[in-house]
Short mmCIF file of N, CA and C and ligand atoms in Angstrom, two decimals:
data_model
loop_
_atom_site.label_atom_id
_atom_site.label_comp_id
_atom_site.label_asym_id
_atom_site.label_seq_id
_atom_site.Cartn_x
_atom_site.Cartn_y
_atom_site.Cartn_z
N MET A 10 70.23 -27.17 127.75
CA MET A 10 71.24 -26.30 127.20
C MET A 10 70.63 -25.52 126.04
N VAL A 11 71.13 -24.31 125.88
CA VAL A 11 70.74 -23.45 124.76
C VAL A 11 72.02 -22.83 124.21
N GLY A 12 72.16 -22.82 122.90
CA GLY A 12 73.32 -22.15 122.31
C GLY A 12 73.59 -22.66 120.92
N LEU A 13 74.22 -21.80 120.14
CA LEU A 13 74.51 -22.14 118.75
C LEU A 13 75.54 -23.27 118.67
N GLN A 14 75.64 -23.87 117.51
CA GLN A 14 76.68 -24.86 117.26
C GLN A 14 78.04 -24.19 117.42
N GLY A 15 78.91 -24.80 118.21
CA GLY A 15 80.21 -24.21 118.47
C GLY A 15 80.23 -23.25 119.65
N ALA A 16 79.08 -23.05 120.30
CA ALA A 16 79.01 -22.12 121.43
C ALA A 16 79.77 -22.65 122.64
N GLY A 17 79.91 -23.97 122.73
CA GLY A 17 80.62 -24.56 123.86
C GLY A 17 79.72 -25.33 124.82
N LYS A 18 78.53 -25.73 124.36
CA LYS A 18 77.59 -26.44 125.23
C LYS A 18 78.17 -27.77 125.74
N SER A 19 78.64 -28.60 124.81
CA SER A 19 79.10 -29.93 125.21
C SER A 19 80.32 -29.83 126.12
N THR A 20 81.17 -28.84 125.86
CA THR A 20 82.35 -28.61 126.71
C THR A 20 81.89 -28.22 128.11
N TRP A 21 80.91 -27.32 128.19
CA TRP A 21 80.39 -26.86 129.49
C TRP A 21 79.73 -28.01 130.24
N VAL A 22 78.96 -28.81 129.52
CA VAL A 22 78.30 -29.97 130.13
C VAL A 22 79.34 -30.93 130.70
N ALA A 23 80.38 -31.19 129.93
CA ALA A 23 81.42 -32.12 130.39
C ALA A 23 82.07 -31.61 131.67
N GLU A 24 82.25 -30.30 131.77
CA GLU A 24 82.92 -29.72 132.93
C GLU A 24 82.00 -29.59 134.14
N HIS A 25 80.71 -29.34 133.91
CA HIS A 25 79.83 -28.97 135.02
C HIS A 25 78.75 -29.98 135.37
N LEU A 26 78.32 -30.80 134.43
CA LEU A 26 77.14 -31.63 134.68
C LEU A 26 77.32 -33.13 134.44
N ALA A 27 78.34 -33.49 133.66
CA ALA A 27 78.43 -34.90 133.23
C ALA A 27 78.58 -35.85 134.41
N ALA A 28 79.15 -35.38 135.52
CA ALA A 28 79.36 -36.26 136.67
C ALA A 28 78.05 -36.55 137.40
N THR A 29 77.08 -35.67 137.26
CA THR A 29 75.85 -35.79 138.05
C THR A 29 74.60 -36.06 137.20
N HIS A 30 74.70 -35.81 135.89
CA HIS A 30 73.52 -35.88 135.03
C HIS A 30 73.71 -36.88 133.89
N ALA A 31 72.62 -37.52 133.49
CA ALA A 31 72.62 -38.27 132.24
C ALA A 31 72.57 -37.25 131.11
N VAL A 32 73.48 -37.38 130.15
CA VAL A 32 73.55 -36.43 129.04
C VAL A 32 72.80 -37.03 127.85
N VAL A 33 71.78 -36.32 127.42
CA VAL A 33 70.98 -36.75 126.26
C VAL A 33 71.18 -35.73 125.15
N SER A 34 71.37 -36.21 123.94
CA SER A 34 71.54 -35.31 122.79
C SER A 34 71.12 -36.04 121.53
N LYS A 35 70.41 -35.33 120.67
CA LYS A 35 70.05 -35.93 119.38
C LYS A 35 71.31 -36.24 118.57
N ASP A 36 72.41 -35.54 118.89
CA ASP A 36 73.68 -35.80 118.19
C ASP A 36 74.19 -37.22 118.44
N HIS A 37 73.69 -37.85 119.51
CA HIS A 37 74.15 -39.21 119.82
C HIS A 37 73.59 -40.22 118.82
N TRP A 38 72.53 -39.84 118.09
CA TRP A 38 71.92 -40.75 117.11
C TRP A 38 71.80 -40.03 115.77
N PRO A 39 72.94 -39.72 115.14
CA PRO A 39 72.88 -38.88 113.94
C PRO A 39 72.07 -39.48 112.80
N ARG A 40 71.97 -40.79 112.75
CA ARG A 40 71.29 -41.40 111.61
C ARG A 40 69.94 -42.00 111.96
N ALA A 41 69.52 -41.84 113.23
CA ALA A 41 68.23 -42.43 113.63
C ALA A 41 67.07 -41.66 113.02
N ARG A 42 65.97 -42.37 112.78
CA ARG A 42 64.74 -41.69 112.35
C ARG A 42 64.01 -41.19 113.58
N ARG A 43 63.21 -40.16 113.40
CA ARG A 43 62.36 -39.62 114.47
C ARG A 43 63.18 -39.36 115.74
N ARG A 44 64.26 -38.58 115.57
CA ARG A 44 65.16 -38.33 116.70
C ARG A 44 64.50 -37.52 117.80
N GLU A 45 63.62 -36.59 117.41
CA GLU A 45 62.93 -35.77 118.41
C GLU A 45 62.06 -36.64 119.32
N ALA A 46 61.29 -37.54 118.72
CA ALA A 46 60.43 -38.43 119.50
C ALA A 46 61.28 -39.34 120.39
N ARG A 47 62.39 -39.81 119.84
CA ARG A 47 63.27 -40.69 120.61
C ARG A 47 63.86 -39.95 121.80
N GLN A 48 64.27 -38.70 121.57
CA GLN A 48 64.85 -37.91 122.66
C GLN A 48 63.82 -37.69 123.77
N ARG A 49 62.60 -37.35 123.38
CA ARG A 49 61.56 -37.13 124.39
C ARG A 49 61.32 -38.38 125.22
N ARG A 50 61.32 -39.54 124.55
CA ARG A 50 61.09 -40.80 125.27
C ARG A 50 62.23 -41.08 126.23
N VAL A 51 63.46 -40.87 125.78
CA VAL A 51 64.63 -41.14 126.64
C VAL A 51 64.63 -40.21 127.85
N VAL A 52 64.33 -38.93 127.62
CA VAL A 52 64.28 -37.97 128.73
C VAL A 52 63.23 -38.40 129.75
N ALA A 53 62.04 -38.74 129.25
CA ALA A 53 60.95 -39.14 130.16
C ALA A 53 61.33 -40.38 130.95
N GLU A 54 61.98 -41.34 130.29
CA GLU A 54 62.37 -42.59 130.97
C GLU A 54 63.41 -42.31 132.05
N LEU A 55 64.38 -41.47 131.74
CA LEU A 55 65.44 -41.16 132.73
C LEU A 55 64.84 -40.43 133.93
N LEU A 56 63.97 -39.45 133.66
CA LEU A 56 63.35 -38.71 134.77
C LEU A 56 62.49 -39.65 135.62
N ALA A 57 61.76 -40.56 134.97
CA ALA A 57 60.91 -41.51 135.70
C ALA A 57 61.76 -42.42 136.58
N ALA A 58 63.01 -42.66 136.14
CA ALA A 58 63.92 -43.52 136.92
C ALA A 58 64.65 -42.72 138.01
N GLY A 59 64.32 -41.42 138.10
CA GLY A 59 64.90 -40.60 139.16
C GLY A 59 66.22 -39.95 138.83
N ARG A 60 66.63 -40.02 137.57
CA ARG A 60 67.91 -39.43 137.17
C ARG A 60 67.75 -37.93 136.89
N SER A 61 68.83 -37.19 137.12
CA SER A 61 68.92 -35.82 136.62
C SER A 61 69.40 -35.90 135.17
N VAL A 62 68.86 -35.04 134.34
CA VAL A 62 69.09 -35.12 132.89
C VAL A 62 69.50 -33.76 132.36
N VAL A 63 70.47 -33.75 131.46
CA VAL A 63 70.79 -32.53 130.71
C VAL A 63 70.60 -32.84 129.23
N VAL A 64 69.92 -31.93 128.52
CA VAL A 64 69.65 -32.11 127.09
C VAL A 64 70.57 -31.16 126.33
N ASP A 65 71.55 -31.77 125.67
CA ASP A 65 72.63 -31.01 125.02
C ASP A 65 72.36 -30.86 123.53
N ASN A 66 71.42 -29.97 123.22
CA ASN A 66 71.13 -29.60 121.83
C ASN A 66 71.13 -28.08 121.76
N THR A 67 70.98 -27.53 120.54
CA THR A 67 70.98 -26.07 120.42
C THR A 67 69.75 -25.44 121.07
N ASN A 68 68.60 -26.11 121.01
CA ASN A 68 67.36 -25.65 121.66
C ASN A 68 67.16 -24.13 121.55
N PRO A 69 67.21 -23.59 120.33
CA PRO A 69 67.22 -22.12 120.19
C PRO A 69 65.90 -21.41 120.45
N SER A 70 64.77 -22.10 120.24
CA SER A 70 63.49 -21.40 120.36
C SER A 70 62.67 -21.93 121.52
N ALA A 71 61.73 -21.11 121.98
CA ALA A 71 60.84 -21.53 123.06
C ALA A 71 60.04 -22.76 122.63
N GLU A 72 59.66 -22.82 121.35
CA GLU A 72 58.90 -23.96 120.85
C GLU A 72 59.71 -25.25 120.99
N GLU A 73 61.01 -25.16 120.73
CA GLU A 73 61.85 -26.36 120.82
C GLU A 73 62.13 -26.74 122.28
N ARG A 74 62.07 -25.75 123.16
CA ARG A 74 62.34 -26.02 124.59
C ARG A 74 61.08 -26.49 125.33
N ALA A 75 59.90 -26.14 124.82
CA ALA A 75 58.65 -26.41 125.53
C ALA A 75 58.47 -27.88 125.91
N PRO A 76 58.77 -28.84 125.02
CA PRO A 76 58.58 -30.25 125.40
C PRO A 76 59.49 -30.67 126.56
N LEU A 77 60.64 -30.01 126.67
CA LEU A 77 61.57 -30.36 127.76
C LEU A 77 61.07 -29.79 129.08
N VAL A 78 60.54 -28.56 129.03
CA VAL A 78 59.93 -27.98 130.23
C VAL A 78 58.75 -28.85 130.66
N ALA A 79 57.96 -29.29 129.69
CA ALA A 79 56.79 -30.12 129.98
C ALA A 79 57.21 -31.46 130.59
N ALA A 80 58.31 -32.02 130.10
CA ALA A 80 58.79 -33.31 130.63
C ALA A 80 59.18 -33.17 132.10
N ALA A 81 59.83 -32.05 132.42
CA ALA A 81 60.22 -31.82 133.82
C ALA A 81 58.99 -31.64 134.70
N ARG A 82 58.03 -30.86 134.21
CA ARG A 82 56.78 -30.65 134.95
C ARG A 82 56.09 -31.98 135.20
N ALA A 83 56.01 -32.81 134.16
CA ALA A 83 55.33 -34.11 134.27
C ALA A 83 56.01 -34.99 135.31
N ALA A 84 57.34 -34.85 135.43
CA ALA A 84 58.11 -35.66 136.39
C ALA A 84 58.17 -35.00 137.76
N GLY A 85 57.71 -33.75 137.85
CA GLY A 85 57.71 -33.05 139.13
C GLY A 85 59.09 -32.62 139.58
N VAL A 86 59.96 -32.31 138.62
CA VAL A 86 61.33 -31.88 138.97
C VAL A 86 61.58 -30.46 138.44
N PRO A 87 62.48 -29.72 139.10
CA PRO A 87 62.80 -28.38 138.60
C PRO A 87 63.55 -28.44 137.27
N VAL A 88 63.41 -27.37 136.51
CA VAL A 88 64.03 -27.32 135.17
C VAL A 88 64.77 -26.00 135.01
N ARG A 89 65.97 -26.10 134.49
CA ARG A 89 66.90 -24.99 134.39
C ARG A 89 67.36 -24.85 132.94
N ALA A 90 67.48 -23.61 132.49
CA ALA A 90 68.08 -23.35 131.17
C ALA A 90 69.48 -22.80 131.40
N VAL A 91 70.45 -23.32 130.66
CA VAL A 91 71.80 -22.76 130.65
C VAL A 91 72.08 -22.32 129.22
N TRP A 92 72.16 -21.00 129.04
CA TRP A 92 72.36 -20.43 127.70
C TRP A 92 73.84 -20.05 127.53
N LEU A 93 74.50 -20.71 126.59
CA LEU A 93 75.87 -20.36 126.24
C LEU A 93 75.78 -19.20 125.24
N ASP A 94 75.87 -17.99 125.78
CA ASP A 94 75.68 -16.77 124.99
C ASP A 94 77.00 -16.38 124.33
N THR A 95 77.40 -17.20 123.37
CA THR A 95 78.67 -17.00 122.67
C THR A 95 78.41 -16.27 121.36
N PRO A 96 79.15 -15.19 121.08
CA PRO A 96 78.89 -14.42 119.85
C PRO A 96 79.01 -15.29 118.59
N LEU A 97 78.17 -14.99 117.61
CA LEU A 97 78.17 -15.76 116.35
C LEU A 97 79.57 -15.88 115.75
N PRO A 98 80.36 -14.78 115.65
CA PRO A 98 81.70 -14.94 115.03
C PRO A 98 82.57 -15.94 115.77
N THR A 99 82.43 -15.99 117.10
CA THR A 99 83.21 -16.95 117.89
C THR A 99 82.74 -18.37 117.60
N CYS A 100 81.42 -18.57 117.53
CA CYS A 100 80.88 -19.89 117.20
C CYS A 100 81.37 -20.35 115.83
N LEU A 101 81.34 -19.43 114.87
CA LEU A 101 81.77 -19.78 113.50
C LEU A 101 83.25 -20.13 113.49
N ALA A 102 84.06 -19.37 114.22
CA ALA A 102 85.50 -19.64 114.26
C ALA A 102 85.79 -20.98 114.93
N ARG A 103 85.09 -21.27 116.01
CA ARG A 103 85.29 -22.56 116.69
C ARG A 103 84.84 -23.71 115.81
N ASN A 104 83.72 -23.51 115.12
CA ASN A 104 83.22 -24.56 114.22
C ASN A 104 84.22 -24.80 113.09
N GLU A 105 84.77 -23.71 112.57
CA GLU A 105 85.74 -23.79 111.47
C GLU A 105 87.00 -24.53 111.91
N ALA A 106 87.34 -24.40 113.19
CA ALA A 106 88.57 -25.02 113.72
C ALA A 106 88.38 -26.52 114.01
N ARG A 107 87.13 -26.99 113.92
CA ARG A 107 86.88 -28.41 114.18
C ARG A 107 87.41 -29.27 113.05
N GLU A 108 87.61 -30.55 113.37
CA GLU A 108 87.91 -31.53 112.32
C GLU A 108 86.75 -31.53 111.32
N ALA A 109 87.05 -31.81 110.08
CA ALA A 109 86.04 -31.73 109.02
C ALA A 109 84.78 -32.52 109.37
N ARG A 110 84.96 -33.74 109.90
CA ARG A 110 83.77 -34.58 110.14
C ARG A 110 82.93 -34.08 111.30
N ALA A 111 83.49 -33.24 112.17
CA ALA A 111 82.75 -32.70 113.31
C ALA A 111 82.17 -31.32 113.00
N ARG A 112 82.54 -30.76 111.83
CA ARG A 112 82.12 -29.40 111.47
C ARG A 112 80.64 -29.38 111.07
N VAL A 113 79.93 -28.35 111.51
CA VAL A 113 78.52 -28.19 111.18
C VAL A 113 78.42 -27.26 109.97
N PRO A 114 77.55 -27.56 109.00
CA PRO A 114 77.41 -26.66 107.85
C PRO A 114 77.02 -25.25 108.30
N LEU A 115 77.60 -24.25 107.62
CA LEU A 115 77.33 -22.85 107.96
C LEU A 115 75.83 -22.57 108.03
N VAL A 116 75.08 -23.14 107.09
CA VAL A 116 73.63 -22.87 107.04
C VAL A 116 72.94 -23.32 108.32
N GLY A 117 73.48 -24.38 108.93
CA GLY A 117 72.90 -24.87 110.18
C GLY A 117 73.10 -23.89 111.31
N VAL A 118 74.28 -23.29 111.38
CA VAL A 118 74.57 -22.30 112.43
C VAL A 118 73.70 -21.06 112.21
N LEU A 119 73.62 -20.63 110.96
CA LEU A 119 72.84 -19.41 110.67
C LEU A 119 71.35 -19.65 110.91
N SER A 120 70.89 -20.87 110.63
CA SER A 120 69.49 -21.20 110.90
C SER A 120 69.19 -21.15 112.40
N ALA A 121 70.09 -21.72 113.18
CA ALA A 121 69.90 -21.68 114.64
C ALA A 121 69.96 -20.24 115.14
N ARG A 122 70.86 -19.43 114.58
CA ARG A 122 70.97 -18.02 114.99
C ARG A 122 69.67 -17.28 114.69
N ALA A 123 69.07 -17.59 113.55
CA ALA A 123 67.82 -16.91 113.17
C ALA A 123 66.67 -17.28 114.10
N ARG A 124 66.73 -18.48 114.66
CA ARG A 124 65.64 -18.94 115.54
C ARG A 124 65.92 -18.63 117.00
N LEU A 125 67.14 -18.21 117.32
CA LEU A 125 67.55 -18.08 118.73
C LEU A 125 66.77 -16.99 119.46
N VAL A 126 66.10 -17.40 120.51
CA VAL A 126 65.43 -16.47 121.43
C VAL A 126 65.92 -16.84 122.83
N PRO A 127 66.49 -15.89 123.57
CA PRO A 127 67.01 -16.24 124.90
C PRO A 127 65.93 -16.86 125.78
N PRO A 128 66.30 -17.90 126.54
CA PRO A 128 65.33 -18.54 127.43
C PRO A 128 64.95 -17.62 128.59
N THR A 129 63.69 -17.71 129.02
CA THR A 129 63.22 -16.88 130.13
C THR A 129 62.40 -17.72 131.10
N ALA A 130 62.24 -17.18 132.31
CA ALA A 130 61.43 -17.86 133.32
C ALA A 130 59.98 -17.99 132.86
N ALA A 131 59.53 -17.08 131.98
CA ALA A 131 58.15 -17.12 131.49
C ALA A 131 57.84 -18.43 130.75
N GLU A 132 58.88 -19.09 130.24
CA GLU A 132 58.68 -20.38 129.55
C GLU A 132 58.44 -21.52 130.53
N GLY A 133 58.67 -21.24 131.83
CA GLY A 133 58.49 -22.29 132.84
C GLY A 133 59.78 -22.73 133.51
N PHE A 134 60.90 -22.11 133.13
CA PHE A 134 62.16 -22.48 133.78
C PHE A 134 62.19 -21.95 135.21
N ASP A 135 62.65 -22.79 136.13
CA ASP A 135 62.81 -22.37 137.52
C ASP A 135 64.07 -21.53 137.67
N ARG A 136 64.98 -21.68 136.74
CA ARG A 136 66.26 -20.97 136.81
C ARG A 136 66.80 -20.82 135.39
N VAL A 137 67.34 -19.64 135.10
CA VAL A 137 67.98 -19.41 133.80
C VAL A 137 69.38 -18.89 134.07
N ASP A 138 70.38 -19.57 133.55
CA ASP A 138 71.77 -19.12 133.69
C ASP A 138 72.31 -18.73 132.33
N VAL A 139 73.03 -17.62 132.29
CA VAL A 139 73.65 -17.17 131.05
C VAL A 139 75.16 -17.27 131.22
N VAL A 140 75.79 -18.01 130.32
CA VAL A 140 77.24 -18.19 130.36
C VAL A 140 77.85 -17.39 129.21
N ALA A 141 78.59 -16.34 129.54
CA ALA A 141 79.22 -15.51 128.51
C ALA A 141 80.54 -16.16 128.10
N ALA A 142 80.89 -16.02 126.81
CA ALA A 142 82.14 -16.59 126.31
C ALA A 142 83.31 -15.86 126.95
N GLN A 143 84.30 -16.64 127.40
CA GLN A 143 85.52 -16.05 127.96
C GLN A 143 86.56 -15.98 126.85
N PRO A 144 87.29 -14.85 126.77
CA PRO A 144 88.38 -14.80 125.81
C PRO A 144 89.40 -15.90 126.12
N ALA A 145 89.93 -16.52 125.08
CA ALA A 145 90.91 -17.59 125.29
C ALA A 145 92.15 -17.03 125.97
N ARG A 146 92.64 -17.76 126.99
CA ARG A 146 93.86 -17.33 127.69
C ARG A 146 95.06 -17.42 126.77
N GLY A 147 95.90 -16.39 126.80
CA GLY A 147 97.15 -16.42 126.05
C GLY A 147 96.96 -16.27 124.56
N ALA A 148 95.73 -16.01 124.13
CA ALA A 148 95.48 -15.83 122.69
C ALA A 148 94.89 -14.44 122.48
N ALA A 149 94.83 -14.03 121.24
CA ALA A 149 94.18 -12.76 120.92
C ALA A 149 92.72 -12.84 121.35
N ALA A 150 92.16 -11.73 121.77
CA ALA A 150 90.77 -11.71 122.20
C ALA A 150 89.87 -12.15 121.05
N GLU A 151 88.82 -12.92 121.39
CA GLU A 151 87.87 -13.31 120.36
C GLU A 151 87.00 -12.10 120.02
N PRO A 152 86.40 -12.06 118.84
CA PRO A 152 85.64 -10.88 118.46
C PRO A 152 84.49 -10.61 119.44
N ALA A 153 84.32 -9.36 119.80
CA ALA A 153 83.20 -8.98 120.67
C ALA A 153 81.94 -8.88 119.83
N PRO A 154 80.76 -9.06 120.47
CA PRO A 154 79.52 -8.96 119.70
C PRO A 154 79.41 -7.59 119.03
N GLY A 155 79.08 -7.58 117.78
CA GLY A 155 78.86 -6.32 117.08
C GLY A 155 80.12 -5.57 116.69
N SER A 156 81.28 -6.14 117.02
CA SER A 156 82.52 -5.41 116.69
C SER A 156 82.76 -5.49 115.18
N ALA A 157 83.27 -4.43 114.63
CA ALA A 157 83.57 -4.41 113.20
C ALA A 157 85.03 -4.05 113.02
N PRO A 158 85.70 -4.68 112.07
CA PRO A 158 87.11 -4.37 111.88
C PRO A 158 87.29 -2.90 111.47
N GLY A 159 88.35 -2.28 111.95
CA GLY A 159 88.72 -0.94 111.52
C GLY A 159 87.90 0.16 112.15
N GLU A 160 87.10 -0.16 113.20
CA GLU A 160 86.31 0.90 113.84
C GLU A 160 86.81 1.14 115.25
N1 ATP B 226 85.26 -21.73 126.71
C1 ATP B 226 85.86 -22.09 125.56
N2 ATP B 226 86.92 -21.40 125.12
C2 ATP B 226 87.51 -21.73 123.96
N3 ATP B 226 87.12 -22.76 123.16
C3 ATP B 226 86.07 -23.47 123.56
C4 ATP B 226 85.37 -23.17 124.76
N4 ATP B 226 84.34 -24.04 124.88
C5 ATP B 226 84.41 -24.84 123.81
N5 ATP B 226 85.44 -24.50 123.02
C6 ATP B 226 85.82 -25.17 121.76
O1 ATP B 226 84.86 -24.79 120.78
C7 ATP B 226 84.48 -25.92 120.01
C8 ATP B 226 83.00 -26.13 120.15
O2 ATP B 226 82.69 -26.49 121.50
P1 ATP B 226 81.53 -27.53 121.81
O3 ATP B 226 81.72 -28.77 121.02
O4 ATP B 226 81.45 -27.64 123.29
O5 ATP B 226 80.27 -26.71 121.23
P2 ATP B 226 78.73 -27.10 121.18
O6 ATP B 226 77.96 -25.93 121.64
O7 ATP B 226 78.52 -28.39 121.91
O8 ATP B 226 78.47 -27.30 119.62
P3 ATP B 226 77.40 -28.27 118.86
O9 ATP B 226 76.05 -27.65 119.02
O10 ATP B 226 77.82 -28.26 117.42
O11 ATP B 226 77.50 -29.63 119.49
C9 ATP B 226 85.32 -27.10 120.50
O12 ATP B 226 86.43 -27.25 119.65
C10 ATP B 226 85.75 -26.67 121.89
O13 ATP B 226 87.00 -27.23 122.22
MG1 MG B 227 77.82 -30.25 121.31
#
């Protein structure tokens, strides 16, 4: 998965992949040390056991995605990127609407936004899917990318 905090990754995973894939996320061990190393080990173990795996983190840069592509290559399985291309204002609004303990600090969202580079096949993905944010049904439209009030 690729997408900012609040983009809707975990929601999308629950709807589309949780029935068929083991869901791995560094968020599952918020207080563990060396979470990156732990995640890589868990992914490798699951793939070695023949499981399909989804990694539910922001994964904004090619550098952060490379170890996951490498893990799939090492296991001889195809690897897919699913980018939740949700506009920053929508991510911020959804994050703001979360319960306080689930809310991500603004600096974290902005840091991920600064590092975000859309995933491409050139990184080694066999498939790249882009999921655009849908306006909420029955509610006012969420802000469009680049929209400015009063224009
Ligand atoms: N398609 C959608 N339309 C409207 N709201 C959504 C949609 N998808 C998710 N949300 C809401 O937005 C919030 C963030 O969604 P979610 O937890 O799936 O994001 P995330 O990308 O997993 O964020 P994080 O990286 O912080 O884990 C949740 O409150 C969720 O209910
Ligand atoms: Mg999530």
